[in-house]
Short mmCIF file of C-alpha atoms and ligand atoms in Angstrom, two decimals:
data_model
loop_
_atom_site.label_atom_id
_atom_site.label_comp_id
_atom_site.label_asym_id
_atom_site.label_seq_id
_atom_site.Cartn_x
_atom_site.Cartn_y
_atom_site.Cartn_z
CA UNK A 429 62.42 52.03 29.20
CA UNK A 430 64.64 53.72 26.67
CA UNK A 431 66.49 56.40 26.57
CA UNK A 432 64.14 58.47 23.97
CA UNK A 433 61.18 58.44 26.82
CA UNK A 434 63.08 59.94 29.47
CA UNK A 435 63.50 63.98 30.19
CA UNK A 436 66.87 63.54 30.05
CA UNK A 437 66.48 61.09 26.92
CA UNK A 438 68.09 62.83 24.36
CA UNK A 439 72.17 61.88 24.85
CA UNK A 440 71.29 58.17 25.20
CA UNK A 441 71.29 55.47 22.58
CA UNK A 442 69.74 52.29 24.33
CA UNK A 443 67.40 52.17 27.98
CA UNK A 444 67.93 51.35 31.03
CA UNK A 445 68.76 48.59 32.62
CA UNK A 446 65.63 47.73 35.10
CA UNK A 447 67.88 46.74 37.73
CA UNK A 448 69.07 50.62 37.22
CA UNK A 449 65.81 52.09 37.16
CA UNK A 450 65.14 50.42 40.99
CA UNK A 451 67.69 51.48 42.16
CA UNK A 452 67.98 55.36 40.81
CA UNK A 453 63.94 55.75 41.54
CA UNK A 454 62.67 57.93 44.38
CA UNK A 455 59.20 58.75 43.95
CA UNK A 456 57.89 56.24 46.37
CA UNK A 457 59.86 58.57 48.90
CA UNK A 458 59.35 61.65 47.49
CA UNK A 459 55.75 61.44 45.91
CA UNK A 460 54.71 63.15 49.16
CA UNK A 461 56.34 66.76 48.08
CA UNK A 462 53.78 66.84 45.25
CA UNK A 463 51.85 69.77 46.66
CA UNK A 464 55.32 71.94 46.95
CA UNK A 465 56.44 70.52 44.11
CA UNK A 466 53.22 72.26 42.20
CA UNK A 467 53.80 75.30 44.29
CA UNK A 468 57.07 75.71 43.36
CA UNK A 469 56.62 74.86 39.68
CA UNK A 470 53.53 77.43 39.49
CA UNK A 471 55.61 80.26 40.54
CA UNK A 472 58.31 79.70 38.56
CA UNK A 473 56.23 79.19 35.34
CA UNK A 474 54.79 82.95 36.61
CA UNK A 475 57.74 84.34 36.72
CA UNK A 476 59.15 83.01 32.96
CA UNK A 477 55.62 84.18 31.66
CA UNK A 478 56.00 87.94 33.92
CA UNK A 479 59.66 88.14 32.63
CA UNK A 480 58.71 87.32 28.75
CA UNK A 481 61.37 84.20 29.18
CA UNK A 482 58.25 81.99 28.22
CA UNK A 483 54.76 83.26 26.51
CA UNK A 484 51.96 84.43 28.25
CA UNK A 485 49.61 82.19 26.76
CA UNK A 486 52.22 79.19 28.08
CA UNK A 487 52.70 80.19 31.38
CA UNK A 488 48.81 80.34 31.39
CA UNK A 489 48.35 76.79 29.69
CA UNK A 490 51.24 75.71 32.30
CA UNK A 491 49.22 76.93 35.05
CA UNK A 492 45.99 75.61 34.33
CA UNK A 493 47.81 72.00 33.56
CA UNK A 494 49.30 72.46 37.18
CA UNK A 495 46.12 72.87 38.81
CA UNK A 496 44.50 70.02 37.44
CA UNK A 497 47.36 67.82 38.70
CA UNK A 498 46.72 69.29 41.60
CA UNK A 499 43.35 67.97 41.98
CA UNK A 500 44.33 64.44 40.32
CA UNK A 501 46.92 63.74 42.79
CA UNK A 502 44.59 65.18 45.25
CA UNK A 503 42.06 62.63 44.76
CA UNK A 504 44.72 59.70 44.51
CA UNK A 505 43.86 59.66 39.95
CA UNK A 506 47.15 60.93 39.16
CA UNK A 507 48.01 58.19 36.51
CA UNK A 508 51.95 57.25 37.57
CA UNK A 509 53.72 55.06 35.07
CA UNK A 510 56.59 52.97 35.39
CA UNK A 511 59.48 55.27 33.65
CA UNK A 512 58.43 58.35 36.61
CA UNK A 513 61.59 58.66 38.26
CA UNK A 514 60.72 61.01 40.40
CA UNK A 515 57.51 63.51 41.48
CA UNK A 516 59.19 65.83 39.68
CA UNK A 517 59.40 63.98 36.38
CA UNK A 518 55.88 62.55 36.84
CA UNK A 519 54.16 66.03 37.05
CA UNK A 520 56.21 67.30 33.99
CA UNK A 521 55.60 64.29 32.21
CA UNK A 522 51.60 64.58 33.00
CA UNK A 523 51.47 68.26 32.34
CA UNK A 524 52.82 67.60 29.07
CA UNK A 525 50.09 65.03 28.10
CA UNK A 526 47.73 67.74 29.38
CA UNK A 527 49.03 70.85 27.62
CA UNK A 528 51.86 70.32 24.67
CA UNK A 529 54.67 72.30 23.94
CA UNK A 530 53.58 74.50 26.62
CA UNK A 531 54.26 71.62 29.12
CA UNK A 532 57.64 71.37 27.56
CA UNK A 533 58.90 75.49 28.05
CA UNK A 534 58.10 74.59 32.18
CA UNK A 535 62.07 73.40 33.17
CA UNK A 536 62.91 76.61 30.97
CA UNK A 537 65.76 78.53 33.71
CA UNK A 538 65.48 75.18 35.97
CA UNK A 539 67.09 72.20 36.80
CA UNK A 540 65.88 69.48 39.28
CA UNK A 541 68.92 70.05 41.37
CA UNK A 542 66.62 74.23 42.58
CA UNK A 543 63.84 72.25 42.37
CA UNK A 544 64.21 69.52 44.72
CA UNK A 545 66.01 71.01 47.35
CA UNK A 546 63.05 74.30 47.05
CA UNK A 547 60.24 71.43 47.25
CA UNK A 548 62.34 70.10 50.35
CA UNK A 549 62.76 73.16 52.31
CA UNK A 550 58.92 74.28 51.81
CA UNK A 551 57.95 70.77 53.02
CA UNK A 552 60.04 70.99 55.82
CA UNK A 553 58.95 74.96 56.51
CA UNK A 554 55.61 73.29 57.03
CA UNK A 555 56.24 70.77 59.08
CA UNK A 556 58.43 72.27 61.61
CA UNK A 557 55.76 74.71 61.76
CA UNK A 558 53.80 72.35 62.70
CA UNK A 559 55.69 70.70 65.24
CA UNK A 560 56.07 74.08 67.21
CA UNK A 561 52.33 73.47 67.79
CA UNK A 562 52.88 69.89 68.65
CA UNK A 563 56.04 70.29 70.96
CA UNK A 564 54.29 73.53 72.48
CA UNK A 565 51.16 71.21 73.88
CA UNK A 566 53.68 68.59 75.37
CA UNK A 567 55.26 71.04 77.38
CA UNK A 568 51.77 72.57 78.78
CA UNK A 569 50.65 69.26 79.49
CA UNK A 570 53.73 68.95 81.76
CA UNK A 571 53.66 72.34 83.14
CA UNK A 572 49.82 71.36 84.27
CA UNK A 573 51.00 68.29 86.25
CA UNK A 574 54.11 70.29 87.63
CA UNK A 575 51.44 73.12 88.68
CA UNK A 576 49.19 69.93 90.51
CA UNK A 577 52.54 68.37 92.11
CA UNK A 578 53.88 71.50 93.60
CA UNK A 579 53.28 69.78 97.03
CA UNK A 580 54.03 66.11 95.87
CA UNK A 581 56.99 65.28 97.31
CA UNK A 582 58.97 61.73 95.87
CA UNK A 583 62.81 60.99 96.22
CA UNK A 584 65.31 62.19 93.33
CA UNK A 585 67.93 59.40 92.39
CA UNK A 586 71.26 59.66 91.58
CA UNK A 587 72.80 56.53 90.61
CA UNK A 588 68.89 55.27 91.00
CA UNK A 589 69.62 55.42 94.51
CA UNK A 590 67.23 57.11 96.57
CA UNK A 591 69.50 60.61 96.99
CA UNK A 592 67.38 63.74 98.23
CA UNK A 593 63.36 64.20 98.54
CA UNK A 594 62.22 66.63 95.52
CA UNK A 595 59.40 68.26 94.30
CA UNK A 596 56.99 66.02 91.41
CA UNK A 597 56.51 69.39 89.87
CA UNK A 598 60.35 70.64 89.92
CA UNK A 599 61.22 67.14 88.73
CA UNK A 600 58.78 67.47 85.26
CA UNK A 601 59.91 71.10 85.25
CA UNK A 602 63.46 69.53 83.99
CA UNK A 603 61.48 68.19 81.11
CA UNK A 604 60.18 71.44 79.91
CA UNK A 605 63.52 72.64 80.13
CA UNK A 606 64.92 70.24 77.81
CA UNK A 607 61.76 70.83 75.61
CA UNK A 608 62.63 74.41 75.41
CA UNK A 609 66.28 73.62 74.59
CA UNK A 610 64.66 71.63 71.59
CA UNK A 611 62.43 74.78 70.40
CA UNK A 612 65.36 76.96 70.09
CA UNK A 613 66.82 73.81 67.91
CA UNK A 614 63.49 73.46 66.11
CA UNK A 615 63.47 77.41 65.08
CA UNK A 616 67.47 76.95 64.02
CA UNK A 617 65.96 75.07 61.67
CA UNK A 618 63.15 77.07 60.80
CA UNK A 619 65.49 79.53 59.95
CA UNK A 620 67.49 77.43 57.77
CA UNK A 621 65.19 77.58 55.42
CA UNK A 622 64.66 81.15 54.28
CA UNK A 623 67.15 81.02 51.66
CA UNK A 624 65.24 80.20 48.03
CA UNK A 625 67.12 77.89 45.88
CA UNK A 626 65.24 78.35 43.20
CA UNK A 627 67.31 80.37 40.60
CA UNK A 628 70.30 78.34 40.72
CA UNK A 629 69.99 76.03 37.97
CA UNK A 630 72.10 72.73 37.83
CA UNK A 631 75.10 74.43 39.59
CA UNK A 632 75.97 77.45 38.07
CA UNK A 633 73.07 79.98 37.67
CA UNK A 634 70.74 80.75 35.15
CA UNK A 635 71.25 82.44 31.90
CA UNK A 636 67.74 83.86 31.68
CA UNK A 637 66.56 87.34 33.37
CA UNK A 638 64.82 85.33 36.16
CA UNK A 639 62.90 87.09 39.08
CA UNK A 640 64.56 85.44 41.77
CA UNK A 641 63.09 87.76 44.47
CA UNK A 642 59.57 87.56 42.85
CA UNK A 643 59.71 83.21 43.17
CA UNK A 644 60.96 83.57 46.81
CA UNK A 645 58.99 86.22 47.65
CA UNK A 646 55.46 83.86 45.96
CA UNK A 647 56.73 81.31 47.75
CA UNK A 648 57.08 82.65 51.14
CA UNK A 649 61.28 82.66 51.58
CA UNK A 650 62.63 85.76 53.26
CA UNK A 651 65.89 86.05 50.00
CA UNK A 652 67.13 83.66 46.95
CA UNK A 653 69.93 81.86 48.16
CA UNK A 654 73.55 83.84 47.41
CA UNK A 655 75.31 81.14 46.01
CA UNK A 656 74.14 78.57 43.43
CA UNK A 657 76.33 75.59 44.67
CA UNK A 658 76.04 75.88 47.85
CA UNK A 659 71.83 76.01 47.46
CA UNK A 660 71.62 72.63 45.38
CA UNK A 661 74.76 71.01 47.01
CA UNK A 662 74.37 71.70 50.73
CA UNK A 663 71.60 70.04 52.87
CA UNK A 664 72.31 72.08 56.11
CA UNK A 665 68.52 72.88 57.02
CA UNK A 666 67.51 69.52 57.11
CA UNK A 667 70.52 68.74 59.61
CA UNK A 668 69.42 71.49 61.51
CA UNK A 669 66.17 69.84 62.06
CA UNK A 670 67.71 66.06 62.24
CA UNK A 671 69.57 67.92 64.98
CA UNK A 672 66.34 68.98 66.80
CA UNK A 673 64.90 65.57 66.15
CA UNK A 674 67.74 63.66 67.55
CA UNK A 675 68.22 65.71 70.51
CA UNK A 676 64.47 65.62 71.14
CA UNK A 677 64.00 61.60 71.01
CA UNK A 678 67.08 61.64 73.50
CA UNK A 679 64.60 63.98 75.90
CA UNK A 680 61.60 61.62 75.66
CA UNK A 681 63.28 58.78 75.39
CA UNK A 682 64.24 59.31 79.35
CA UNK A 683 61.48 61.07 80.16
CA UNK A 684 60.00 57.55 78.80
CA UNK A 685 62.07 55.30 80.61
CA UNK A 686 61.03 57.69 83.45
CA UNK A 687 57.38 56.63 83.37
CA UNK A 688 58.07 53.07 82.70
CA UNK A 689 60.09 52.66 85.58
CA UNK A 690 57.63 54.83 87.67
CA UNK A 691 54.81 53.17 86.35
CA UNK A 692 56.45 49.93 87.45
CA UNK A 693 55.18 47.57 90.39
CA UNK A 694 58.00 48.43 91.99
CA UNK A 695 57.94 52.01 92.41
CA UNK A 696 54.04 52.10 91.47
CA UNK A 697 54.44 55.87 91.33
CA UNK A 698 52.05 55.81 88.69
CA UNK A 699 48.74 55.38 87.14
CA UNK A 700 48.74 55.54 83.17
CA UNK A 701 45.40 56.28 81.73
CA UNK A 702 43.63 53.48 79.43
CA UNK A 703 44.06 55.33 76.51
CA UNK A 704 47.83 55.03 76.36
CA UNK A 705 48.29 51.71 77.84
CA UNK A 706 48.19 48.17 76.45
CA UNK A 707 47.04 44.76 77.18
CA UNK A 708 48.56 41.32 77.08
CA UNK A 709 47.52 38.66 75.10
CA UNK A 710 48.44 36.16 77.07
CA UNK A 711 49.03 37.58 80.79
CA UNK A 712 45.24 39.29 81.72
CA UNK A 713 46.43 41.12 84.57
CA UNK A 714 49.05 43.26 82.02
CA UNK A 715 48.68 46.90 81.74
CA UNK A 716 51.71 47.86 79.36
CA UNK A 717 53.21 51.59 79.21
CA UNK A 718 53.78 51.21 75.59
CA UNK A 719 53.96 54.54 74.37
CA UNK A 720 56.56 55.02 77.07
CA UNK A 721 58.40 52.22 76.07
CA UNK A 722 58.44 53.41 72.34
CA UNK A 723 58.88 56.73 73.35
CA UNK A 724 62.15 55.42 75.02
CA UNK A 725 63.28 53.42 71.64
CA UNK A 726 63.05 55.83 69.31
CA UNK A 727 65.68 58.07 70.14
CA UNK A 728 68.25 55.21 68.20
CA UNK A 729 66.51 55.81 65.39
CA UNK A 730 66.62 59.58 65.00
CA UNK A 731 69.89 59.75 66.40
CA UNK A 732 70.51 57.29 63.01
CA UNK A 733 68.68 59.74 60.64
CA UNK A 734 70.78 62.44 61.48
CA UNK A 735 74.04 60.25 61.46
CA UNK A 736 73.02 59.19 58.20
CA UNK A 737 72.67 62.38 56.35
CA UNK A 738 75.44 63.15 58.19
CA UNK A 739 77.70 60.60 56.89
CA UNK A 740 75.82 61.03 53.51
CA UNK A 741 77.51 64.92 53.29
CA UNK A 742 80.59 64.49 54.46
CA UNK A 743 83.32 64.28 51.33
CA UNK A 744 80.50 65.37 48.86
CA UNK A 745 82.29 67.81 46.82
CA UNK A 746 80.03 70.54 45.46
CA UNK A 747 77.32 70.48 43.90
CA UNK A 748 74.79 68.32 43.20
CA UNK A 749 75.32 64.83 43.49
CA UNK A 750 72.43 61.65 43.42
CA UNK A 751 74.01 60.78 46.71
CA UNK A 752 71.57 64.22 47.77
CA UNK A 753 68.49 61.66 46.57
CA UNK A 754 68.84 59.96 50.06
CA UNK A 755 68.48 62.78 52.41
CA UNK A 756 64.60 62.71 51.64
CA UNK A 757 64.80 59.23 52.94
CA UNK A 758 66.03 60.31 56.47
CA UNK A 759 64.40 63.43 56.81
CA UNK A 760 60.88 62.14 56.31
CA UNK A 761 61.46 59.22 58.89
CA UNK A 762 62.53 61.95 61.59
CA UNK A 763 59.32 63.96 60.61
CA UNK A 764 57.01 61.07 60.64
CA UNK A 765 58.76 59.93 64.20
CA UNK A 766 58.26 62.96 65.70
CA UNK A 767 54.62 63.71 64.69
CA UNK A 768 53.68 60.22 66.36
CA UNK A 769 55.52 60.49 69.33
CA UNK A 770 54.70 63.97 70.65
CA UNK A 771 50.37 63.90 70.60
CA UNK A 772 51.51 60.35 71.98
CA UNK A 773 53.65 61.70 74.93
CA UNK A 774 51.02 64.73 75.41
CA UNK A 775 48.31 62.54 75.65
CA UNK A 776 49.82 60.17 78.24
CA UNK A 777 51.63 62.39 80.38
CA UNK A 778 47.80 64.74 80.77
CA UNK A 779 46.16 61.51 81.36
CA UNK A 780 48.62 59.89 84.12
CA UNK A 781 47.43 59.93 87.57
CA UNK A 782 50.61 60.22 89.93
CA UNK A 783 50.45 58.35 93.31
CA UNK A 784 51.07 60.75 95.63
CA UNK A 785 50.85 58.47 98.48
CA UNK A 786 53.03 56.07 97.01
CA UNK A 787 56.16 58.96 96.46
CA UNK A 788 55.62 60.44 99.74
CA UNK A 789 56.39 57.04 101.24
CA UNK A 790 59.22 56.35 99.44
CA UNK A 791 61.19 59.29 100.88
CA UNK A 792 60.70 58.17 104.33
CA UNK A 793 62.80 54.98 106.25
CA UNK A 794 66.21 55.54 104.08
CA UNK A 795 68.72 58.28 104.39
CA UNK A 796 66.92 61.11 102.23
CA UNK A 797 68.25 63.77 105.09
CA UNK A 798 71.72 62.29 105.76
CA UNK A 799 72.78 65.44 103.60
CA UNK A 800 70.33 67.76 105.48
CA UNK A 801 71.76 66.90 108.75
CA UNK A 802 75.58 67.24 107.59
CA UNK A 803 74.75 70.51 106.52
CA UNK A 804 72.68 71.41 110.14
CA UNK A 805 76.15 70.01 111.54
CA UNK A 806 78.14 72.71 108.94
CA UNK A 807 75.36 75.28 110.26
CA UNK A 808 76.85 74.97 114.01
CA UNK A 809 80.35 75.43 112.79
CA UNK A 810 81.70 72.18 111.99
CA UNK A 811 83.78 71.92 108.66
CA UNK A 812 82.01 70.14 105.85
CA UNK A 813 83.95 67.02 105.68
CA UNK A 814 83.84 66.23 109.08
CA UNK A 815 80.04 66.93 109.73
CA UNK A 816 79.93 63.75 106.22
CA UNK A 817 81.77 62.03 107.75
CA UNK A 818 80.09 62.03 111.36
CA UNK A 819 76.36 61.67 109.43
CA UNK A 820 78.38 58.71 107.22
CA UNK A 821 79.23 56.72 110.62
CA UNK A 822 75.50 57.25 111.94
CA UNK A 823 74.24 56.11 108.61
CA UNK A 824 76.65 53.07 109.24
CA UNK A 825 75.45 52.35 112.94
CA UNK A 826 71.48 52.66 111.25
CA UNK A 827 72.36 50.20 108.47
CA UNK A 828 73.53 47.30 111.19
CA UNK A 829 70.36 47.65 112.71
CA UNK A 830 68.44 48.06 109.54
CA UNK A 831 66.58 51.14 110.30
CA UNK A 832 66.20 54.37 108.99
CA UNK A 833 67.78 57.68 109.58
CA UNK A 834 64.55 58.86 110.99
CA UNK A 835 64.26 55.83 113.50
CA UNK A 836 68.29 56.26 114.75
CA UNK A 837 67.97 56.58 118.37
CA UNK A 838 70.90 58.01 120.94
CA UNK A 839 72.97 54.38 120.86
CA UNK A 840 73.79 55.28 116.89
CA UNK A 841 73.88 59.08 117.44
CA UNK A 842 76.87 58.47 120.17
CA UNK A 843 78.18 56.19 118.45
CA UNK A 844 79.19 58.26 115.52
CA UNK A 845 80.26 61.33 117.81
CA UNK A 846 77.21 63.31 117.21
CA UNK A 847 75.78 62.73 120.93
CA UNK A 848 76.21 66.78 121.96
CA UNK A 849 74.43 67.48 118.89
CA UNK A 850 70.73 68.97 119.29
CA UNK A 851 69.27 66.78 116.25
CA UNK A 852 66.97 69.05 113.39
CA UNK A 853 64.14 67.67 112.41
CA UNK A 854 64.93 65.23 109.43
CA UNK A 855 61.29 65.40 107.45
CA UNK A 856 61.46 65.60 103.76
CA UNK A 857 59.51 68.23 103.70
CA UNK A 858 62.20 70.01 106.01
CA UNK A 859 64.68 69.10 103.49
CA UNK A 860 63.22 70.52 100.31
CA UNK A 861 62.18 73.35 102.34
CA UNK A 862 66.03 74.28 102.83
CA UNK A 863 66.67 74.30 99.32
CA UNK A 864 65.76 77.72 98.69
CA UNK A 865 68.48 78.80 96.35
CA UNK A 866 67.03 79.66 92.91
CA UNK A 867 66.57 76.45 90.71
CA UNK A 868 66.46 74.28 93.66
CA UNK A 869 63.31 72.21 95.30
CA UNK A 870 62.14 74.30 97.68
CA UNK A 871 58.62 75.74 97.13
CA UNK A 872 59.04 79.46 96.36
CA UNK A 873 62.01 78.67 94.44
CA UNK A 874 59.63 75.82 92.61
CA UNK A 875 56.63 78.67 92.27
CA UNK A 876 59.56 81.26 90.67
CA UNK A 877 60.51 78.40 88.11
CA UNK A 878 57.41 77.08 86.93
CA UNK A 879 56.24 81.09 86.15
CA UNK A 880 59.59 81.28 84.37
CA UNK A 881 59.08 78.08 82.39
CA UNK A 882 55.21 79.36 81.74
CA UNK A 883 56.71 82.61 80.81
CA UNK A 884 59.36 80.51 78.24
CA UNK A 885 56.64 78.38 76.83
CA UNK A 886 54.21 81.53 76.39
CA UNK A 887 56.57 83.18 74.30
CA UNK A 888 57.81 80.57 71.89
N1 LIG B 584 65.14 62.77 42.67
C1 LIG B 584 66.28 63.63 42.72
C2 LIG B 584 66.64 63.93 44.20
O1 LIG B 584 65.86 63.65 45.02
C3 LIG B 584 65.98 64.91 42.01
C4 LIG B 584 67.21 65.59 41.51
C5 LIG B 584 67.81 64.84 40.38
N2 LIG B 584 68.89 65.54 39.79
C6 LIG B 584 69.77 64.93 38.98
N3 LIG B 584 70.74 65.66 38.52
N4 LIG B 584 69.69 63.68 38.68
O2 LIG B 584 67.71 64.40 44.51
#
């Protein structure tokens, strides 16, 4: 390629070195902004033809060249060619095949530096947009299993110990939390976006009367950016939603290791649907939960798209700089992860049957109460730490004779000083029952939560 073919040909004496051109090319990455990219490029050729900066007749030409673009790329004809750098130099390069000179007055009042980051944050706008939609559906497919499993009770773990007996549907309640954690993240990054860069030239403004509040305005922003290095050299809404995205695959990646381990033959807790299970090839028995499994893995990875734009940003100094080129890179992975991992998560968690049987059993013969009966103890006056300690020498005097608490009978209540003590009844349904302060397991204080959470949910 030499220099004379390129948009920026005209300062260069001999081509590029191939090698070069690899390197320095993005549009495999960023072919995919082609519809904002024609957006954006519309409105601003509107805006030069409303403000006289180009003639009518162009801005016209310019705007019927863009449109039939649109429909090549549209129906996969757009004729690439090796020197296309980028989207942005292939569609300026086509639409001045198409229409001449006119094609040519189009960067008129721009540089690539507005453009690309405009074309980003409109992409972005849209996806996140979509994504409410998406995240929205995960959380009422959990907050229909949590309204099911009110009266499913199953141990909660600390440690992955068997601790206290909980409710199913205050234990998936802790999910939607998280997931409404992550919407507030997901609209901090909606909101990073209602600045329009467009306007703000290479780094330093525009000399031309530009409309900036007619392009932002056509192209759905809320203002034009204030400042022109900041808006091409700053890459803060797309942190915002690496942010989200990271902090979101950390949520399903337990609530995915949660499953697998439920779904386990060891706690067989339970049933995942056909539809998001796997087989073997080898072993015909298998019946994989590998969208849990990948739900669980993921979370590396996004946590590594946002530490790599990240780590691309920090010591940039203003404003534009090709380093920028690789936030696309990063960004799209996140978006792509996310859009196959929530219908995937939806989808299993509305189609798993939980064994309610199986849960129920696994609070009984352990210690599940030994808390519940140190705090009876603390109700008939004795000081906290001694009533633990008491309930820790019973649970001792069990263990030798490897029962349960339930099964301890006067031998192991005498023996750990407890024998004047009228014993409660140790049920786990007694015990979540006494946890009636708000946010805990019992089942008004379960009812009161999920409305909240419904009420949360409702109203993103
Ligand atoms: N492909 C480039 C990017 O993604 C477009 C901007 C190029 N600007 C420049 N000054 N070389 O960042």
């Amino acid at each position: 390629m030499t220099g004379g073919g390129r948009l920026w040909g005209g300062r260069f004496g001999a081509g590029s070195a191939e090698a070069f051109d690899r390197l320095n090319s993005s549009l495999e990455v960023d072919r995919r902004l082609w519809p904002q990219d024609l957006r954006a490029s519309r409105a601003h050729a509107r805006m030069l033809g409303a403000q006289g900066i180009i003639p009518a007749e162009d801005a016209a030409a310019i705007d019927d060249g863009l449109e039939r673009i649109a429909g090549e790329l549209e129906r996969g004809e757009f004729p690439f060619v090796p020197g296309d750098e980028d989207i942005h130099t292939a569609v300026e390069r086509r639409l001045t095949e198409l229409v001449g000179d006119a094609g040519r007055r189009l960067h008129t009042a721009r540089s690539r530096n507005d453009q690309v980051i405009t074309d980003t944050l409109l992409h972005l706008r849209e996806r996140c947009e979509a994504q409410a939609g998406l995240l929205r559906e995960l959380a009422e497919a959990l907050l229909a299993q949590a309204e099911a499993h009110v009266d499913t009770l199953l141990p909660g773990y600390t440690h992955s110990q068997r601790a206290q007996p909980v409710r199913l549907a205050h234990h998936l309640l802790a999910y939607v939390w998280m997931l409404d954690r992550d919407r507030t993240r997901l609209g901090h990054a909606i909101a990073a976006t209602a600045d329009c860069p467009l306007g703000s030239g290479a780094l330093s403004g525009v000399g031309f009367p530009i409309d900036r509040e007619m392009t932002a305005r056509e192209l759905g922003f809320e203002r034009p950016s204030p400042n022109s290095l900041d808006a091409v050299g700053s890459r803060d809404a797309l942190i915002d939603y690496l942010h989200f995205a990271a902090q979101l695959g950390v949520h399903l990646s337990r609530l995915g290791a949660e499953i697998v381990a439920w779904a386990g033959d060891e706690a067989g807790f339970v049933e995942l649907s056909d539809a998001f299970t796997s087989g073997s090839s080898m072993l015909p028995q298998k019946k994989n939960p590998d969208a849990a499994e990948l739900a669980r893995a993921k979370a590396p990875r996004l946590a590594a798209d946002l530490a790599g734009l990240l780590g691309t940003m920090a010591g940039l100094p203003l404003a534009y700089n090709k380093d920028l080129q690789e936030d696309k890179a990063y960004l799209f992975d996140a978006l792509d992860t996310v859009d196959l991992l929530l219908p995937a998560m939806t989808g299993m968690l509305a189609g798993a049957t939980f064994r309610v049987d199986r849960m129920r059993a696994a609070t009984e013969g352990g210690f599940l109460a030994a808390t519940d009966l140190a705090d009876h103890l603390v109700r008939a006056g004795w000081p906290f730490r001694r009533a633990h300690e008491a309930v820790g020498r019973l649970v001792r005097a069990c263990l030798e004779r490897g029962v349960g608490l339930e099964d301890a009978v006067p031998d192991d209540v005498a023996a750990a000083g407890l024998a004047d003590v009228d014993m409660p009844e140790l049920t786990a349904e007694a015990s979540v029952e006494a946890k009636r302060a708000p946010g805990g397991t019992a089942r008004a204080a379960v009812a009161e939560q999920l409305a909240a959470a419904r009420a949360r949910v409702g109203a993103w």
